[in-house]
Structures are given as structure tokens and as C-alpha cells.
XYZ file of C-alpha atoms in Angstrom:
381
model
C -2.879 2.101 1.631
C -0.055 3.040 4.084
C 0.214 6.452 2.119
C -2.681 6.752 2.577
C -3.186 6.214 6.821
C 0.369 7.617 7.922
C 0.016 10.789 6.801
C -3.604 11.910 6.306
C -5.213 9.591 9.352
C -4.261 12.251 11.820
C -5.433 14.854 10.356
C -8.566 13.313 9.519
C -9.316 12.242 13.067
C -8.102 16.369 13.879
C -11.529 16.660 11.233
C -13.716 15.041 13.451
C -13.025 17.390 16.453
C -10.796 14.850 18.572
C -8.560 16.466 20.748
C -4.680 15.681 19.940
C -5.067 13.289 23.783
C -7.908 11.528 21.195
C -5.747 11.525 17.666
C -2.420 9.540 19.983
C -4.991 6.892 22.148
C -6.519 5.634 18.289
C -2.825 6.394 16.616
C -1.528 4.313 20.270
C -3.865 1.192 18.867
C -3.201 1.072 15.702
C 0.333 0.601 16.385
C -0.410 -1.298 19.584
C -1.693 -3.862 18.354
C 0.676 -5.002 16.452
C 2.617 -5.829 20.000
C 0.062 -9.475 20.358
C -0.855 -9.945 17.016
C 2.092 -10.473 14.227
C 4.086 -12.945 17.613
C 0.143 -15.005 17.753
C -0.234 -14.743 14.232
C 4.114 -15.518 12.942
C 3.460 -18.591 15.847
C 0.107 -19.967 13.346
C 2.411 -19.137 10.593
C 5.591 -21.144 11.443
C 3.589 -23.948 13.237
C 0.790 -24.707 10.640
C 3.289 -23.419 7.542
C 0.071 -21.586 5.649
C 2.187 -18.528 6.005
C 0.324 -17.508 2.419
C -3.255 -18.965 4.084
C -2.219 -16.554 6.703
C -1.387 -13.466 5.011
C -4.820 -13.865 2.457
C -6.988 -14.270 5.411
C -5.380 -11.091 7.658
C -5.304 -8.775 4.436
C -9.077 -10.004 3.905
C -10.923 -9.638 7.369
C -8.543 -6.023 7.826
C -10.425 -4.599 4.446
C -13.676 -6.080 6.192
C -12.554 -5.185 8.933
C -11.776 -0.798 8.155
C -14.986 -1.070 6.179
C -16.726 -0.443 10.352
C -15.151 3.357 9.399
C -17.394 4.427 6.812
C -20.201 3.404 8.991
C -19.834 6.189 12.500
C -16.996 9.003 13.743
C -17.683 8.847 17.907
C -14.312 8.141 19.400
C -16.458 4.339 20.123
C -16.189 2.868 17.437
C -13.136 4.657 15.543
C -11.420 3.097 18.920
C -13.278 -0.129 18.193
C -12.694 -0.513 14.476
C -9.371 0.347 14.395
C -8.397 -2.277 17.187
C -10.047 -5.342 14.963
C -8.252 -3.797 11.580
C -4.838 -3.189 12.721
C -5.469 -7.043 14.798
C -5.450 -8.586 11.380
C -3.142 -5.342 9.343
C -0.899 -6.347 11.647
C -0.575 -9.712 11.060
C -0.088 -9.991 7.820
C 3.256 -7.355 7.127
C 5.839 -9.768 9.150
C 4.689 -13.141 7.366
C 5.020 -11.281 4.117
C 8.798 -10.315 5.359
C 9.488 -13.537 6.016
C 7.619 -15.069 3.028
C 10.163 -12.446 0.564
C 12.901 -14.122 2.214
C 12.229 -17.509 1.469
C 11.897 -16.379 -2.413
C 14.934 -14.738 -2.070
C 16.298 -18.238 -0.511
C 20.342 -17.354 -1.251
C 19.320 -14.190 -2.460
C 18.615 -12.186 1.041
C 20.541 -8.921 -0.247
C 18.379 -8.138 -2.614
C 15.055 -7.711 0.011
C 15.841 -4.132 -0.672
C 14.888 -3.618 -4.311
C 11.365 -5.640 -3.768
C 10.923 -4.065 -0.906
C 11.553 -0.643 -2.828
C 8.147 -0.884 -4.152
C 6.379 -0.301 -0.946
C 7.469 3.113 -1.436
C 7.129 4.210 -4.641
C 3.072 3.217 -3.835
C 3.558 5.550 -0.943
C 4.704 8.096 -2.704
C 2.331 7.606 -5.059
C -0.666 7.879 -1.950
C 0.788 11.434 -0.164
C 1.193 12.643 -3.655
C -1.814 11.966 -4.971
C -3.328 12.847 -2.034
C -2.371 15.258 -0.688
C -3.880 17.267 -3.445
C -7.229 15.695 -4.156
C -8.041 16.437 0.018
C -7.513 19.872 0.328
C -10.227 20.409 -2.263
C -12.302 17.112 -1.355
C -12.113 17.661 2.754
C -10.904 14.837 5.108
C -13.700 12.393 4.348
C -12.970 11.434 1.358
C -9.804 9.970 2.816
C -11.401 6.332 4.312
C -12.717 5.882 0.896
C -9.355 5.287 -0.714
C -8.321 3.490 2.050
C -10.925 1.198 2.216
C -10.534 1.219 -1.635
C -6.483 0.226 -1.259
C -6.976 -1.940 1.672
C -9.763 -4.171 -1.029
C -6.973 -3.787 -3.918
C -3.592 -5.160 -1.772
C -5.939 -8.958 -1.280
C -6.809 -9.129 -4.470
C -2.348 -9.023 -5.012
C -1.890 -11.306 -1.943
C -4.302 -14.005 -4.212
C -0.922 -13.880 -6.278
C 1.749 -14.790 -3.902
C 2.686 -18.552 -3.800
C 3.977 -20.562 -0.445
C 8.252 -20.701 -0.465
C 9.643 -22.765 2.975
C 12.886 -21.729 4.217
C 15.264 -24.178 3.568
C 18.223 -22.257 4.808
C 20.095 -24.876 8.256
C 17.802 -25.554 11.453
C 18.809 -23.467 14.474
C 20.075 -25.467 17.716
C 18.888 -26.424 19.805
C 16.703 -24.365 23.243
C 14.167 -22.915 21.737
C 13.258 -19.434 20.896
C 13.496 -18.537 24.214
C 17.316 -18.818 24.380
C 17.812 -16.192 21.482
C 16.079 -13.486 22.918
C 18.202 -14.287 25.728
C 20.986 -13.639 23.475
C 22.688 -10.000 24.611
C 22.713 -9.387 21.248
C 19.561 -9.900 20.843
C 18.479 -8.037 23.247
C 20.374 -4.958 22.337
C 18.710 -5.180 18.591
C 14.627 -5.029 19.707
C 16.067 -2.645 22.492
C 17.351 -0.361 19.973
C 14.108 -0.997 18.093
C 12.302 0.079 20.833
C 13.991 3.540 20.876
C 14.173 4.438 16.844
C 10.513 3.414 16.968
C 9.126 5.773 19.766
C 10.761 8.469 18.264
C 9.100 8.416 15.154
C 5.297 8.471 17.249
C 5.480 12.615 16.875
C 6.380 12.228 13.309
C 3.570 9.894 11.991
C 1.032 11.134 14.266
C 1.671 14.701 14.105
C 3.975 15.772 11.964
C 1.405 16.774 8.697
C -0.776 18.616 11.732
C 2.814 19.919 12.151
C 3.183 21.569 9.320
C -0.465 22.290 8.348
C 0.082 24.424 11.759
C 3.052 26.207 9.802
C 0.720 27.386 7.564
C 1.731 25.014 4.882
C -0.450 23.483 2.517
C -1.072 19.747 0.805
C 0.242 19.851 -2.025
C 3.630 21.045 -0.473
C 2.934 18.957 2.532
C 1.811 15.627 0.347
C 5.976 16.435 -1.855
C 7.399 16.483 1.907
C 6.050 13.136 3.090
C 6.854 11.558 -0.764
C 10.405 13.441 -0.419
C 11.458 11.427 1.727
C 10.658 7.589 0.462
C 12.223 8.843 -2.931
C 15.470 8.549 -0.742
C 14.148 5.796 1.715
C 14.061 4.053 -2.215
C 18.212 5.150 -2.768
C 19.150 3.835 -0.215
C 17.264 0.004 -0.677
C 18.752 0.197 -4.340
C 22.007 0.193 -2.727
C 22.054 -1.352 0.266
C 24.292 -4.944 -0.239
C 26.602 -2.326 -0.936
C 26.835 -0.725 1.640
C 26.367 -3.984 3.814
C 29.092 -5.594 1.967
C 31.628 -1.956 2.864
C 30.040 -1.434 6.284
C 28.840 -4.231 7.837
C 25.697 -3.731 9.692
C 27.049 -3.121 13.306
C 27.780 0.482 11.863
C 24.525 0.843 9.433
C 22.514 0.795 11.740
C 24.160 3.065 14.306
C 25.117 6.098 11.617
C 20.799 4.985 10.791
C 19.642 6.260 14.123
C 22.164 9.120 14.821
C 20.649 10.596 11.510
C 17.387 10.145 12.503
C 17.963 11.813 15.927
C 19.318 14.827 14.107
C 15.971 14.182 11.445
C 13.316 15.188 14.590
C 16.083 17.905 16.387
C 15.914 20.135 12.319
C 11.979 19.250 12.418
C 12.066 20.629 16.022
C 13.936 23.620 15.676
C 14.284 25.016 11.701
C 9.368 23.608 10.616
C 9.965 27.298 8.730
C 12.441 26.811 6.999
C 11.701 24.808 3.928
C 15.234 24.060 3.290
C 16.138 22.574 6.621
C 12.770 20.332 5.592
C 13.913 19.681 2.694
C 17.029 18.471 4.048
C 15.467 16.727 7.510
C 12.996 14.443 4.834
C 15.726 13.247 3.082
C 17.153 11.844 6.422
C 14.357 8.894 5.928
C 16.379 7.461 3.922
C 18.052 6.489 7.749
C 15.516 6.731 9.951
C 13.168 4.090 7.840
C 15.033 3.130 4.693
C 18.280 2.337 6.110
C 17.406 1.012 9.882
C 14.479 -1.537 8.744
C 17.097 -3.013 5.895
C 19.140 -3.463 8.734
C 16.923 -4.506 10.707
C 15.474 -6.845 9.128
C 18.683 -7.969 8.010
C 20.174 -9.032 12.079
C 16.218 -10.835 12.692
C 16.155 -13.125 9.137
C 19.898 -14.039 10.546
C 19.138 -14.584 14.495
C 16.074 -16.918 13.566
C 15.425 -19.332 11.434
C 13.169 -22.838 10.569
C 10.543 -22.454 12.758
C 11.474 -19.374 14.809
C 11.878 -16.982 11.660
C 8.431 -16.012 11.341
C 8.222 -15.389 15.003
C 10.993 -13.205 14.884
C 10.189 -11.138 12.310
C 6.950 -10.970 14.826
C 8.338 -10.419 17.872
C 10.695 -7.436 15.382
C 6.914 -5.704 15.226
C 5.941 -5.621 17.928
C 8.313 -4.218 19.934
C 9.455 -1.629 17.944
C 6.630 -0.253 15.531
C 3.929 -2.018 18.100
C 5.296 -1.000 20.952
C 7.949 1.984 20.586
C 5.444 3.024 18.038
C 2.496 3.325 20.398
C 4.062 4.381 23.378
C 5.424 7.284 21.064
C 2.732 8.299 20.523
C 1.239 8.498 23.166
C 3.162 10.633 24.667
C 2.643 12.578 21.794
C -0.442 12.785 21.644
C -0.201 13.947 25.465
C 2.357 17.107 25.356
C 1.399 18.553 22.268
C -1.507 20.305 23.688
C 0.470 21.384 25.964
C 2.873 22.825 23.457
C 3.904 23.592 20.185
C 5.931 20.755 18.938
C 9.047 22.398 19.838
C 9.917 19.214 23.039
C 7.944 17.236 21.273
C 10.657 16.588 18.254
C 13.128 17.597 20.611
C 12.325 14.152 23.280
C 12.326 12.396 19.638
C 15.669 12.613 19.083
C 16.494 11.998 22.812
C 15.434 8.503 21.911
C 17.020 8.430 18.986
C 19.858 9.435 20.541
C 19.863 6.900 23.508
C 18.378 4.022 20.543
C 22.285 4.865 19.423
C 24.471 4.468 21.951
C 22.468 0.290 22.579
C 22.895 -0.132 19.309
C 27.072 0.909 19.593
C 27.643 -0.983 22.977
C 25.412 -3.745 22.722
C 25.862 -5.093 18.641
C 27.385 -7.333 17.059
C 31.434 -5.927 15.554
C 31.818 -8.563 12.716
C 29.861 -8.940 9.564
C 27.813 -11.848 10.853
C 25.416 -10.688 13.298
C 24.888 -13.551 16.004
C 28.571 -14.001 16.285
C 28.861 -17.816 17.212
C 30.150 -21.128 15.765
C 27.311 -22.674 15.065
C 25.517 -19.550 13.096
C 28.786 -19.007 10.953
C 28.487 -22.205 10.159
C 25.102 -22.600 8.910
C 25.485 -19.297 6.805
C 27.887 -21.185 5.043
C 25.999 -23.896 3.887
C 23.054 -21.650 2.668
C 25.412 -19.175 1.327
C 24.083 -15.954 2.551
C 25.708 -13.489 2.772
C 25.695 -11.298 5.458
């Protein structure tokens, strides 16, 4: 579903004759509900222990709400539909992350080998949809996304519940966890990283179209980035063992900044664009795997679902919404170069925060109690 929504939703909105500012606002709605919805649903899942039921309900309601797109195309109508759809859609993914890690138990380092199948699905969508939209027009896109959402809901019916069996966190509640300097640094770095992606997710396809690229090439460029992402997921256990999560996060953010600079300055140079898309292995694959790794260590037991939700809310939600809004308002007055240069600056700031604030050891979180818990559960950093 994301392989249809992320690369092609901006061009679909432009086909409805919305301005760049309106496109940025609608993309911000899609991301902005991540600020509230994941934490609300995460709290319900943590308190009830019925994480699978939350995932199934969220997937069903997301499909039902998105069907409204097929009934109208005015700005206010689409804004309302995107608000309702994304409120439920954004509830599902953080809880699925938590559920996946619970099923893995002490084999949490194998997360990437499961997550890569989402990347495979993304590749299939962008490669197939690019030429189809060229041939039949963007009006086909909402029907495809809705059908994939329905299939997604059916897939959730085959997933079983699994509680978090790790040692419980020390007293103090989630507020005590949130006040830890390394947790603050992680969330700030993640916010800046996802804010830097706002121009990419909202306007990269438009940027390529305006530079004269056709749908087949655009789909291939999106797919290339995700192929590189899969490679990182496959080797994450080895990377974490050899380099440690802090070093990997710094590297990921540095390569993210480089990626946006290459896109800004060399949109007409295909070899450079290919290199920039290969850097998706760092800007999403490496970054996301390390961020989930940190969250899984910092938030335990009754705080697990809310920890994943906070990561989604503060990075993909708040960061993505700010980045999309900023890109939309700036895009009309520029040729896109300035917007991607500013994205590179945001990623560079995230690198500085990660370098200064994340823990240097292999055990993120540091304290004796935390190390003891890790030894008890047999989970490796």
C-alpha cells in the first residue's frame, strides 16, 4: 500500500489541480495524525494487552475510511478522508512493530529479516504502478490503494497475540523514561531525520516529473532505493554487533544529508540520482532498524507499545508533518533545489544530536538495572 501512496499520492493530488501548498498540507495531515493516534492506540494496547485486536480494528477502519476517497475530490473532502483514514492507519504500524519483536523474543536482531518483506511489497507496487499510471492516469491510484488496504486487513486475521516476556522496567513510569537524556536525544534526532524526508515523500516524484523523467524511470528509481534498504536489513545483526547502534545512527544521518544534497544539485544526472537512491539503505533502512533497536531497549513491558508509538509520533508524525508543510510552502517559490538543500541541513543537525546525545556503549540505556534486564532475557544489542 505504501508503495502506491508514498511515491504517487503527490502527483495524484496535483492531477486534481491542487497547489504545492495544498499538496504539502494534505501530506501533513497524513503524517500529522501520527502525533496523536499512535500513542493513544499504544496506550490502549498496553493497558488491555489485546494488541492484535487493536491492529485488526485499525486496519479495517483504515480501509473503510479510505473508501471515501472514491466518493469525492474536493480539497476539504480529501482532507477529511485523509484525517480519518490516517488516524486508524497510523495506529496499526507501531503495534505491529511491538508484536513482531515480541514474537522474536530473544532473537530480536532478526527483526530486519522480517521487515524486509515490507520493502519487497513496496518495490512491487512502485515498479508496477509507474507504467500503469502513465497509461491509465492518476485516477487509478485511489482504487489500487483501497484494494491493498482491504487485503492488508485480511492478512491481520492470520496474526496471533504474543505478550512481552522480558523483565519489567524499573519504577518511575513512562515520564521517567522520557526524561532520560539519551531518550530525548534519540527522539530529537529522529524528528530531524524525518523532517528532512518531507520533501522526498511529498515532492520527489513531482521533482522528477518536472525534470522530464517518465513513470517507468521514476518507479525504477523508487524501487532501487528500497532494494538497497533490503540489503541493510539482511546484514543488520552483523552491523549492530560490530559497530554498535550509536555509530550506525551517526553514519545513517550523515549519509542522509549527503543524499538530499545530491538530489538537490544533480537532478539531471542519472548516475548521481542512482547513487542518491542507493543511499536509501542508510536514510531509511539503517536509520529505522537502529531506531527500533533503541526503542525496544528503552521501553519495556507495559511501556512497550507506547514507546513504539512515541517513536512513530515524534519522528514520522511530527517530523514528517513539519517537513511536508515546509516543503509545500517553499516549493512554489523555488525549483526544488533550495528545499532539498534545507533537507540536507536538517539531517546534518540530526547527526550532531545523535553524536552528542546517544549512548556510546553496545547496551543503549546504560544503567546497571538495564544491563541486568538484558542479561536476564538473553537479548543481544
